[in-house]
């Protein structure tokens, strides 16, 4: 279903929400100006005779003021125009942008405090339309759902949302993932053990090589510092860089774990096949990039071309190694075998 948008007047309760948002931004700006006035201007900048620090401060102040003005502009237009958009359509994709930033500040007695901030931004796609939403709406709505969302085109505030229709899933597909019940009323998973094929071994090999490639530079560079220091008798260096030492040992242990798991799976030569239903999918950008499909049982990382092929409601056959439980691939209804990119959960059955 192609999406449609119409513009209508805000309801009284929505206008009240727009007014509350505007007041909140104004209060924040007043607090910000008071902080600048009493802390920076009266106590710090007033004692500086040189112009360069004042100019630098002025530039940063104007940039921050421009950002606040842009945010405030949206809420002001909401209150003046008193209009909203009603979007109706089928969600075609989802996107989450995760950005992590690190900052440090001076503490007492010359110590340094580090702070990590993670910012998540959520989007829903309706064909070419990209709509920012909050985490609650993002988590509740899935690809393939037909939804109705009331939002402001100025501040992007979502006033109302509802699911009109769930994505259609055939009864045969649902039956394929529901476990059987034995004579004692115990659930029996619909799993089959099969001999691995040449294509399976190729996927396992690619997964092993990727695991090594993702960690080899950490192991080589940090290993030169950590192991080299130990052999040189400089025991103090690994202690001083203790977090990096732990990072090196964990990366080395993980790589060895993948190599041993690959050997176990090749020697066993058996795989377990079972059905899963694709319930949602989304793409992730920021510090960590990837494409993911969510099934009724797990989250699977895939490459971009596979991501575009898989659709909501698809029934897929998941393959995992019998020896370690390594989920290494899946097959769709077109009999195409796809690679799983996420780190393997190597759990002995």
mmCIF file of C-alpha atoms in Angstrom:
data_model
loop_
_atom_site.group_PDB
_atom_site.id
_atom_site.type_symbol
_atom_site.label_atom_id
_atom_site.label_comp_id
_atom_site.label_asym_id
_atom_site.label_seq_id
_atom_site.Cartn_x
_atom_site.Cartn_y
_atom_site.Cartn_z
ATOM 1 C CA UNK A 1 0.000 0.000 0.000
ATOM 2 C CA UNK A 2 1.492 3.359 -1.072
ATOM 3 C CA UNK A 3 1.547 5.950 1.665
ATOM 4 C CA UNK A 4 -0.684 9.051 1.617
ATOM 5 C CA UNK A 5 -0.456 12.315 3.543
ATOM 6 C CA UNK A 6 -3.100 14.925 4.281
ATOM 7 C CA UNK A 7 -2.831 18.173 6.255
ATOM 8 C CA UNK A 8 -5.437 18.923 8.930
ATOM 9 C CA UNK A 9 -5.854 21.221 11.934
ATOM 10 C CA UNK A 10 -4.415 20.300 15.303
ATOM 11 C CA UNK A 11 -6.886 19.068 17.899
ATOM 12 C CA UNK A 12 -7.156 21.062 21.171
ATOM 13 C CA UNK A 13 -5.136 18.486 23.142
ATOM 14 C CA UNK A 14 -2.478 18.411 20.407
ATOM 15 C CA UNK A 15 -2.277 22.204 20.410
ATOM 16 C CA UNK A 16 -1.777 22.037 24.171
ATOM 17 C CA UNK A 17 1.094 19.585 23.657
ATOM 18 C CA UNK A 18 2.684 21.927 21.089
ATOM 19 C CA UNK A 19 2.396 24.801 23.578
ATOM 20 C CA UNK A 20 4.006 22.680 26.314
ATOM 21 C CA UNK A 21 6.908 21.789 23.998
ATOM 22 C CA UNK A 22 7.451 25.472 23.163
ATOM 23 C CA UNK A 23 7.430 26.492 26.833
ATOM 24 C CA UNK A 24 9.929 23.722 27.624
ATOM 25 C CA UNK A 25 12.360 24.992 24.975
ATOM 26 C CA UNK A 26 11.997 28.593 26.220
ATOM 27 C CA UNK A 27 12.740 27.538 29.806
ATOM 28 C CA UNK A 28 15.811 25.615 28.640
ATOM 29 C CA UNK A 29 17.072 28.673 26.729
ATOM 30 C CA UNK A 30 16.604 30.924 29.770
ATOM 31 C CA UNK A 31 18.544 28.486 31.961
ATOM 32 C CA UNK A 32 21.272 28.291 29.315
ATOM 33 C CA UNK A 33 21.594 32.089 29.043
ATOM 34 C CA UNK A 34 21.665 32.447 32.837
ATOM 35 C CA UNK A 35 24.427 29.844 33.054
ATOM 36 C CA UNK A 36 26.466 31.631 30.367
ATOM 37 C CA UNK A 37 25.943 35.023 32.026
ATOM 38 C CA UNK A 38 26.834 34.133 35.602
ATOM 39 C CA UNK A 39 29.413 31.393 35.122
ATOM 40 C CA UNK A 40 31.343 32.327 31.975
ATOM 41 C CA UNK A 41 30.833 36.033 31.401
ATOM 42 C CA UNK A 42 30.886 37.326 34.994
ATOM 43 C CA UNK A 43 33.494 34.926 36.439
ATOM 44 C CA UNK A 44 35.789 33.883 33.591
ATOM 45 C CA UNK A 45 35.629 36.094 30.514
ATOM 46 C CA UNK A 46 35.429 39.357 32.452
ATOM 47 C CA UNK A 47 38.953 38.728 33.800
ATOM 48 C CA UNK A 48 40.484 37.992 30.362
ATOM 49 C CA UNK A 49 42.129 40.935 28.597
ATOM 50 C CA UNK A 50 42.908 39.163 25.305
ATOM 51 C CA UNK A 51 40.325 39.090 22.525
ATOM 52 C CA UNK A 52 41.083 35.646 21.034
ATOM 53 C CA UNK A 53 39.470 33.559 23.865
ATOM 54 C CA UNK A 54 36.437 35.865 23.791
ATOM 55 C CA UNK A 55 36.106 35.492 20.003
ATOM 56 C CA UNK A 56 36.389 31.682 20.222
ATOM 57 C CA UNK A 57 33.766 31.617 22.965
ATOM 58 C CA UNK A 58 31.525 33.905 20.894
ATOM 59 C CA UNK A 59 31.732 31.611 17.854
ATOM 60 C CA UNK A 60 30.772 28.517 19.890
ATOM 61 C CA UNK A 61 27.996 30.476 21.592
ATOM 62 C CA UNK A 62 26.524 31.558 18.245
ATOM 63 C CA UNK A 63 26.698 28.004 16.859
ATOM 64 C CA UNK A 64 24.888 26.625 19.895
ATOM 65 C CA UNK A 65 22.369 29.461 19.687
ATOM 66 C CA UNK A 66 21.735 28.611 16.019
ATOM 67 C CA UNK A 67 20.998 24.978 16.926
ATOM 68 C CA UNK A 68 18.599 26.045 19.686
ATOM 69 C CA UNK A 69 16.956 28.509 17.308
ATOM 70 C CA UNK A 70 16.430 25.805 14.693
ATOM 71 C CA UNK A 71 14.813 23.494 17.263
ATOM 72 C CA UNK A 72 12.704 26.325 18.647
ATOM 73 C CA UNK A 73 11.574 27.339 15.142
ATOM 74 C CA UNK A 74 9.761 24.016 14.694
ATOM 75 C CA UNK A 75 7.824 24.360 17.954
ATOM 76 C CA UNK A 76 6.956 28.003 17.188
ATOM 77 C CA UNK A 77 5.578 27.038 13.760
ATOM 78 C CA UNK A 78 3.564 24.220 15.379
ATOM 79 C CA UNK A 79 1.931 26.775 17.659
ATOM 80 C CA UNK A 80 1.368 29.400 14.923
ATOM 81 C CA UNK A 81 0.326 27.211 11.970
ATOM 82 C CA UNK A 82 -1.708 24.786 14.106
ATOM 83 C CA UNK A 83 -1.409 22.124 11.421
ATOM 84 C CA UNK A 84 -0.391 18.460 11.381
ATOM 85 C CA UNK A 85 0.155 15.736 8.798
ATOM 86 C CA UNK A 86 -1.781 12.454 8.824
ATOM 87 C CA UNK A 87 0.338 9.760 7.201
ATOM 88 C CA UNK A 88 -1.228 6.434 6.256
ATOM 89 C CA UNK A 89 0.728 3.642 4.627
ATOM 90 C CA UNK A 90 2.725 0.442 4.908
ATOM 91 C CA UNK A 91 6.124 0.470 6.613
ATOM 92 C CA UNK A 92 8.713 -0.597 4.035
ATOM 93 C CA UNK A 93 11.873 -0.348 6.150
ATOM 94 C CA UNK A 94 13.245 0.622 9.566
ATOM 95 C CA UNK A 95 16.470 2.379 10.488
ATOM 96 C CA UNK A 96 18.285 3.050 13.748
ATOM 97 C CA UNK A 97 21.311 5.346 13.986
ATOM 98 C CA UNK A 98 23.499 4.716 17.049
ATOM 99 C CA UNK A 99 26.298 7.187 17.775
ATOM 100 C CA UNK A 100 28.609 6.804 20.761
ATOM 101 C CA UNK A 101 30.860 9.668 21.847
ATOM 102 C CA UNK A 102 33.545 9.723 24.525
ATOM 103 C CA UNK A 103 34.563 12.751 26.567
ATOM 104 C CA UNK A 104 36.891 13.323 29.495
ATOM 105 C CA UNK A 105 37.060 15.999 32.159
ATOM 106 C CA UNK A 106 39.363 16.846 35.008
ATOM 107 C CA UNK A 107 38.462 15.572 38.445
ATOM 108 C CA UNK A 108 39.761 16.199 41.918
ATOM 109 C CA UNK A 109 43.488 15.921 42.618
ATOM 110 C CA UNK A 110 44.398 15.887 38.967
ATOM 111 C CA UNK A 111 42.352 12.795 38.110
ATOM 112 C CA UNK A 112 40.527 12.424 34.801
ATOM 113 C CA UNK A 113 36.918 11.328 34.480
ATOM 114 C CA UNK A 114 35.695 9.757 31.277
ATOM 115 C CA UNK A 115 32.086 9.785 30.106
ATOM 116 C CA UNK A 116 30.442 7.785 27.337
ATOM 117 C CA UNK A 117 27.279 9.098 25.702
ATOM 118 C CA UNK A 118 25.163 7.013 23.322
ATOM 119 C CA UNK A 119 22.577 8.683 21.115
ATOM 120 C CA UNK A 120 19.936 6.650 19.282
ATOM 121 C CA UNK A 121 17.741 8.027 16.509
ATOM 122 C CA UNK A 122 14.888 5.931 15.114
ATOM 123 C CA UNK A 123 13.258 6.152 11.678
ATOM 124 C CA UNK A 124 10.388 4.479 9.835
ATOM 125 C CA UNK A 125 10.309 4.353 6.031
ATOM 126 C CA UNK A 126 7.234 4.570 3.810
ATOM 127 C CA UNK A 127 8.733 4.037 0.350
ATOM 128 C CA UNK A 128 10.962 7.142 -0.001
ATOM 129 C CA UNK A 129 9.417 8.903 3.006
ATOM 130 C CA UNK A 130 11.642 8.903 6.112
ATOM 131 C CA UNK A 131 9.929 9.702 9.415
ATOM 132 C CA UNK A 132 11.758 10.087 12.768
ATOM 133 C CA UNK A 133 9.933 8.467 15.702
ATOM 134 C CA UNK A 134 10.652 7.641 19.328
ATOM 135 C CA UNK A 135 11.893 4.291 20.635
ATOM 136 C CA UNK A 136 8.428 3.152 21.792
ATOM 137 C CA UNK A 137 6.809 3.607 18.366
ATOM 138 C CA UNK A 138 9.857 2.095 16.652
ATOM 139 C CA UNK A 139 9.721 -1.022 18.820
ATOM 140 C CA UNK A 140 5.965 -1.469 18.469
ATOM 141 C CA UNK A 141 5.793 -1.199 14.690
ATOM 142 C CA UNK A 142 7.277 -3.705 12.241
ATOM 143 C CA UNK A 143 8.009 -3.745 8.530
ATOM 144 C CA UNK A 144 4.875 -4.702 6.602
ATOM 145 C CA UNK A 145 2.417 -3.120 9.042
ATOM 146 C CA UNK A 146 -0.184 -0.685 7.756
ATOM 147 C CA UNK A 147 -0.171 2.275 10.161
ATOM 148 C CA UNK A 148 -1.551 5.754 10.699
ATOM 149 C CA UNK A 149 0.697 8.433 12.219
ATOM 150 C CA UNK A 150 -0.199 12.052 13.039
ATOM 151 C CA UNK A 151 2.897 14.266 13.171
ATOM 152 C CA UNK A 152 4.101 17.834 12.738
ATOM 153 C CA UNK A 153 6.165 18.551 9.629
ATOM 154 C CA UNK A 154 7.832 21.447 11.476
ATOM 155 C CA UNK A 155 9.027 19.948 14.778
ATOM 156 C CA UNK A 156 8.551 16.259 13.768
ATOM 157 C CA UNK A 157 6.491 15.741 16.951
ATOM 158 C CA UNK A 158 4.300 12.613 16.773
ATOM 159 C CA UNK A 159 0.866 13.379 18.229
ATOM 160 C CA UNK A 160 -0.882 10.061 17.563
ATOM 161 C CA UNK A 161 -0.157 6.654 16.079
ATOM 162 C CA UNK A 162 -1.999 3.391 15.572
ATOM 163 C CA UNK A 163 -1.619 0.104 13.720
ATOM 164 C CA UNK A 164 -4.343 -0.327 11.110
ATOM 165 C CA UNK A 165 -3.414 -3.852 10.018
ATOM 166 C CA UNK A 166 -0.693 -6.352 10.846
ATOM 167 C CA UNK A 167 1.391 -7.850 8.074
ATOM 168 C CA UNK A 168 -0.360 -10.910 6.668
ATOM 169 C CA UNK A 169 1.247 -14.262 7.474
ATOM 170 C CA UNK A 170 -0.226 -17.446 6.058
ATOM 171 C CA UNK A 171 -1.438 -20.162 8.412
ATOM 172 C CA UNK A 172 0.865 -22.717 6.762
ATOM 173 C CA UNK A 173 3.917 -20.627 7.672
ATOM 174 C CA UNK A 174 2.790 -20.318 11.278
ATOM 175 C CA UNK A 175 2.288 -24.087 11.517
ATOM 176 C CA UNK A 176 5.821 -24.622 10.197
ATOM 177 C CA UNK A 177 7.379 -22.905 13.241
ATOM 178 C CA UNK A 178 5.015 -24.228 15.935
ATOM 179 C CA UNK A 179 6.605 -27.225 17.727
ATOM 180 C CA UNK A 180 4.907 -30.613 17.684
ATOM 181 C CA UNK A 181 3.528 -32.152 20.875
ATOM 182 C CA UNK A 182 4.404 -35.704 21.910
ATOM 183 C CA UNK A 183 2.155 -38.161 23.790
ATOM 184 C CA UNK A 184 3.236 -36.628 27.123
ATOM 185 C CA UNK A 185 2.186 -33.142 25.946
ATOM 186 C CA UNK A 186 5.803 -31.981 25.721
ATOM 187 C CA UNK A 187 6.901 -29.628 22.968
ATOM 188 C CA UNK A 188 9.126 -31.250 20.362
ATOM 189 C CA UNK A 189 11.008 -28.734 18.169
ATOM 190 C CA UNK A 190 10.718 -29.311 14.439
ATOM 191 C CA UNK A 191 14.418 -29.855 13.853
ATOM 192 C CA UNK A 192 16.182 -32.193 11.454
ATOM 193 C CA UNK A 193 19.761 -33.406 11.348
ATOM 194 C CA UNK A 194 21.313 -33.404 7.888
ATOM 195 C CA UNK A 195 24.725 -33.946 6.388
ATOM 196 C CA UNK A 196 26.584 -30.732 5.610
ATOM 197 C CA UNK A 197 27.029 -29.875 1.945
ATOM 198 C CA UNK A 198 29.916 -28.183 0.167
ATOM 199 C CA UNK A 199 28.028 -24.867 0.336
ATOM 200 C CA UNK A 200 27.682 -25.251 4.119
ATOM 201 C CA UNK A 201 31.417 -25.771 4.539
ATOM 202 C CA UNK A 202 32.060 -22.688 2.396
ATOM 203 C CA UNK A 203 29.825 -20.562 4.644
ATOM 204 C CA UNK A 204 31.562 -21.892 7.755
ATOM 205 C CA UNK A 205 34.942 -21.107 6.248
ATOM 206 C CA UNK A 206 33.874 -17.564 5.366
ATOM 207 C CA UNK A 207 32.555 -17.035 8.901
ATOM 208 C CA UNK A 208 35.821 -18.304 10.404
ATOM 209 C CA UNK A 209 37.922 -16.092 8.127
ATOM 210 C CA UNK A 210 35.770 -13.074 8.942
ATOM 211 C CA UNK A 211 36.176 -13.710 12.673
ATOM 212 C CA UNK A 212 39.958 -13.821 12.242
ATOM 213 C CA UNK A 213 40.011 -10.741 10.002
ATOM 214 C CA UNK A 214 37.962 -8.692 12.478
ATOM 215 C CA UNK A 215 40.432 -9.381 15.290
ATOM 216 C CA UNK A 216 43.826 -9.880 13.669
ATOM 217 C CA UNK A 217 44.947 -6.235 13.841
ATOM 218 C CA UNK A 218 43.973 -5.955 17.504
ATOM 219 C CA UNK A 219 45.862 -9.158 18.261
ATOM 220 C CA UNK A 220 48.977 -8.164 16.293
ATOM 221 C CA UNK A 221 49.283 -4.526 17.402
ATOM 222 C CA UNK A 222 48.297 -4.957 21.056
ATOM 223 C CA UNK A 223 50.121 -8.290 21.186
ATOM 224 C CA UNK A 224 53.349 -6.556 20.167
ATOM 225 C CA UNK A 225 52.909 -4.196 23.145
ATOM 226 C CA UNK A 226 51.547 -6.665 25.723
ATOM 227 C CA UNK A 227 53.489 -9.837 24.930
ATOM 228 C CA UNK A 228 56.603 -7.928 23.890
ATOM 229 C CA UNK A 229 56.654 -6.132 27.235
ATOM 230 C CA UNK A 230 56.239 -9.380 29.166
ATOM 231 C CA UNK A 231 59.123 -11.078 27.347
ATOM 232 C CA UNK A 232 61.280 -7.972 27.829
ATOM 233 C CA UNK A 233 60.661 -7.993 31.560
ATOM 234 C CA UNK A 234 58.685 -4.739 31.449
ATOM 235 C CA UNK A 235 55.786 -6.033 33.549
ATOM 236 C CA UNK A 236 54.663 -2.538 34.474
ATOM 237 C CA UNK A 237 53.511 -1.674 30.925
ATOM 238 C CA UNK A 238 50.739 -4.356 30.668
ATOM 239 C CA UNK A 239 49.544 -3.270 34.118
ATOM 240 C CA UNK A 240 49.467 0.415 33.146
ATOM 241 C CA UNK A 241 47.419 -0.369 30.023
ATOM 242 C CA UNK A 242 45.314 -2.971 31.848
ATOM 243 C CA UNK A 243 42.048 -2.410 29.847
ATOM 244 C CA UNK A 244 43.933 -2.905 26.560
ATOM 245 C CA UNK A 245 45.634 -5.999 27.973
ATOM 246 C CA UNK A 246 42.228 -7.505 28.816
ATOM 247 C CA UNK A 247 40.959 -6.510 25.347
ATOM 248 C CA UNK A 248 43.871 -8.345 23.718
ATOM 249 C CA UNK A 249 43.311 -11.528 25.731
ATOM 250 C CA UNK A 250 39.560 -11.511 24.965
ATOM 251 C CA UNK A 251 40.153 -10.975 21.224
ATOM 252 C CA UNK A 252 42.775 -13.733 21.138
ATOM 253 C CA UNK A 253 40.513 -16.121 23.083
ATOM 254 C CA UNK A 254 37.566 -15.394 20.763
ATOM 255 C CA UNK A 255 39.635 -16.026 17.640
ATOM 256 C CA UNK A 256 40.914 -19.361 18.993
ATOM 257 C CA UNK A 257 37.329 -20.265 19.894
ATOM 258 C CA UNK A 258 36.201 -19.714 16.296
ATOM 259 C CA UNK A 259 39.092 -21.728 14.878
ATOM 260 C CA UNK A 260 38.397 -24.678 17.198
ATOM 261 C CA UNK A 261 34.642 -24.451 16.529
ATOM 262 C CA UNK A 262 35.281 -24.572 12.783
ATOM 263 C CA UNK A 263 37.396 -27.717 13.194
ATOM 264 C CA UNK A 264 34.712 -29.364 15.345
ATOM 265 C CA UNK A 265 31.972 -28.606 12.821
ATOM 266 C CA UNK A 266 34.059 -29.840 9.876
ATOM 267 C CA UNK A 267 34.968 -33.058 11.711
ATOM 268 C CA UNK A 268 31.335 -33.676 12.729
ATOM 269 C CA UNK A 269 29.922 -32.758 9.321
ATOM 270 C CA UNK A 270 26.340 -32.527 10.583
ATOM 271 C CA UNK A 271 23.946 -29.577 10.699
ATOM 272 C CA UNK A 272 20.591 -28.940 12.365
ATOM 273 C CA UNK A 273 17.872 -27.413 10.179
ATOM 274 C CA UNK A 274 14.740 -25.710 11.522
ATOM 275 C CA UNK A 275 12.176 -23.133 10.362
ATOM 276 C CA UNK A 276 11.863 -19.537 11.535
ATOM 277 C CA UNK A 277 9.502 -16.760 10.534
ATOM 278 C CA UNK A 278 10.766 -13.270 9.634
ATOM 279 C CA UNK A 279 8.842 -10.818 11.823
ATOM 280 C CA UNK A 280 10.783 -7.605 11.243
ATOM 281 C CA UNK A 281 13.948 -6.145 9.751
ATOM 282 C CA UNK A 282 15.968 -2.954 10.169
ATOM 283 C CA UNK A 283 19.231 -1.305 9.173
ATOM 284 C CA UNK A 284 21.684 0.218 11.638
ATOM 285 C CA UNK A 285 24.146 3.069 11.090
ATOM 286 C CA UNK A 286 26.479 5.090 13.284
ATOM 287 C CA UNK A 287 29.459 3.627 15.111
ATOM 288 C CA UNK A 288 28.213 0.132 14.281
ATOM 289 C CA UNK A 289 26.728 -0.565 10.857
ATOM 290 C CA UNK A 290 24.737 -3.565 9.742
ATOM 291 C CA UNK A 291 21.548 -5.069 8.367
ATOM 292 C CA UNK A 292 19.377 -7.234 10.611
ATOM 293 C CA UNK A 293 16.320 -9.461 10.308
ATOM 294 C CA UNK A 294 14.325 -10.406 13.394
ATOM 295 C CA UNK A 295 12.702 -13.830 13.470
ATOM 296 C CA UNK A 296 10.427 -15.447 16.016
ATOM 297 C CA UNK A 297 13.540 -16.842 17.715
ATOM 298 C CA UNK A 298 16.563 -14.586 17.178
ATOM 299 C CA UNK A 299 18.180 -11.552 15.570
ATOM 300 C CA UNK A 300 20.239 -12.383 12.465
ATOM 301 C CA UNK A 301 22.831 -10.085 10.878
ATOM 302 C CA UNK A 302 23.035 -10.287 7.074
ATOM 303 C CA UNK A 303 24.693 -8.361 4.255
ATOM 304 C CA UNK A 304 22.866 -5.646 2.315
ATOM 305 C CA UNK A 305 21.923 -7.711 -0.740
ATOM 306 C CA UNK A 306 20.402 -10.454 1.434
ATOM 307 C CA UNK A 307 18.594 -7.816 3.480
ATOM 308 C CA UNK A 308 16.832 -6.490 0.393
ATOM 309 C CA UNK A 309 15.737 -10.006 -0.633
ATOM 310 C CA UNK A 310 14.155 -11.015 2.691
ATOM 311 C CA UNK A 311 10.618 -9.781 3.333
ATOM 312 C CA UNK A 312 8.347 -9.635 6.342
ATOM 313 C CA UNK A 313 6.473 -12.934 6.746
ATOM 314 C CA UNK A 314 9.062 -14.997 4.850
ATOM 315 C CA UNK A 315 9.641 -18.518 6.114
ATOM 316 C CA UNK A 316 13.362 -19.287 6.262
ATOM 317 C CA UNK A 317 15.314 -22.448 7.032
ATOM 318 C CA UNK A 318 18.069 -21.759 9.564
ATOM 319 C CA UNK A 319 21.231 -23.893 9.589
ATOM 320 C CA UNK A 320 23.407 -24.392 12.634
ATOM 321 C CA UNK A 321 26.257 -26.781 13.327
ATOM 322 C CA UNK A 322 25.467 -29.773 15.504
ATOM 323 C CA UNK A 323 28.779 -29.712 17.376
ATOM 324 C CA UNK A 324 28.746 -26.115 18.665
ATOM 325 C CA UNK A 325 25.355 -24.651 17.758
ATOM 326 C CA UNK A 326 27.056 -22.263 15.315
ATOM 327 C CA UNK A 327 24.293 -20.509 13.310
ATOM 328 C CA UNK A 328 26.086 -20.035 9.988
ATOM 329 C CA UNK A 329 23.409 -19.616 7.307
ATOM 330 C CA UNK A 330 19.782 -19.665 6.253
ATOM 331 C CA UNK A 331 17.780 -20.503 3.147
ATOM 332 C CA UNK A 332 14.739 -18.716 1.743
ATOM 333 C CA UNK A 333 11.840 -20.098 -0.281
ATOM 334 C CA UNK A 334 13.782 -19.509 -3.515
ATOM 335 C CA UNK A 335 16.345 -22.108 -2.322
ATOM 336 C CA UNK A 336 19.088 -19.484 -2.057
ATOM 337 C CA UNK A 337 21.580 -20.071 0.768
ATOM 338 C CA UNK A 338 22.558 -16.875 2.599
ATOM 339 C CA UNK A 339 25.385 -16.100 4.977
ATOM 340 C CA UNK A 340 24.850 -15.047 8.604
ATOM 341 C CA UNK A 341 27.239 -12.218 9.456
ATOM 342 C CA UNK A 342 26.757 -11.909 13.221
ATOM 343 C CA UNK A 343 29.214 -13.412 15.668
ATOM 344 C CA UNK A 344 28.421 -17.050 16.297
ATOM 345 C CA UNK A 345 26.989 -18.079 19.629
ATOM 346 C CA UNK A 346 29.147 -21.096 20.215
ATOM 347 C CA UNK A 347 27.260 -23.088 22.808
ATOM 348 C CA UNK A 348 27.837 -26.777 23.198
ATOM 349 C CA UNK A 349 24.553 -28.646 23.097
#
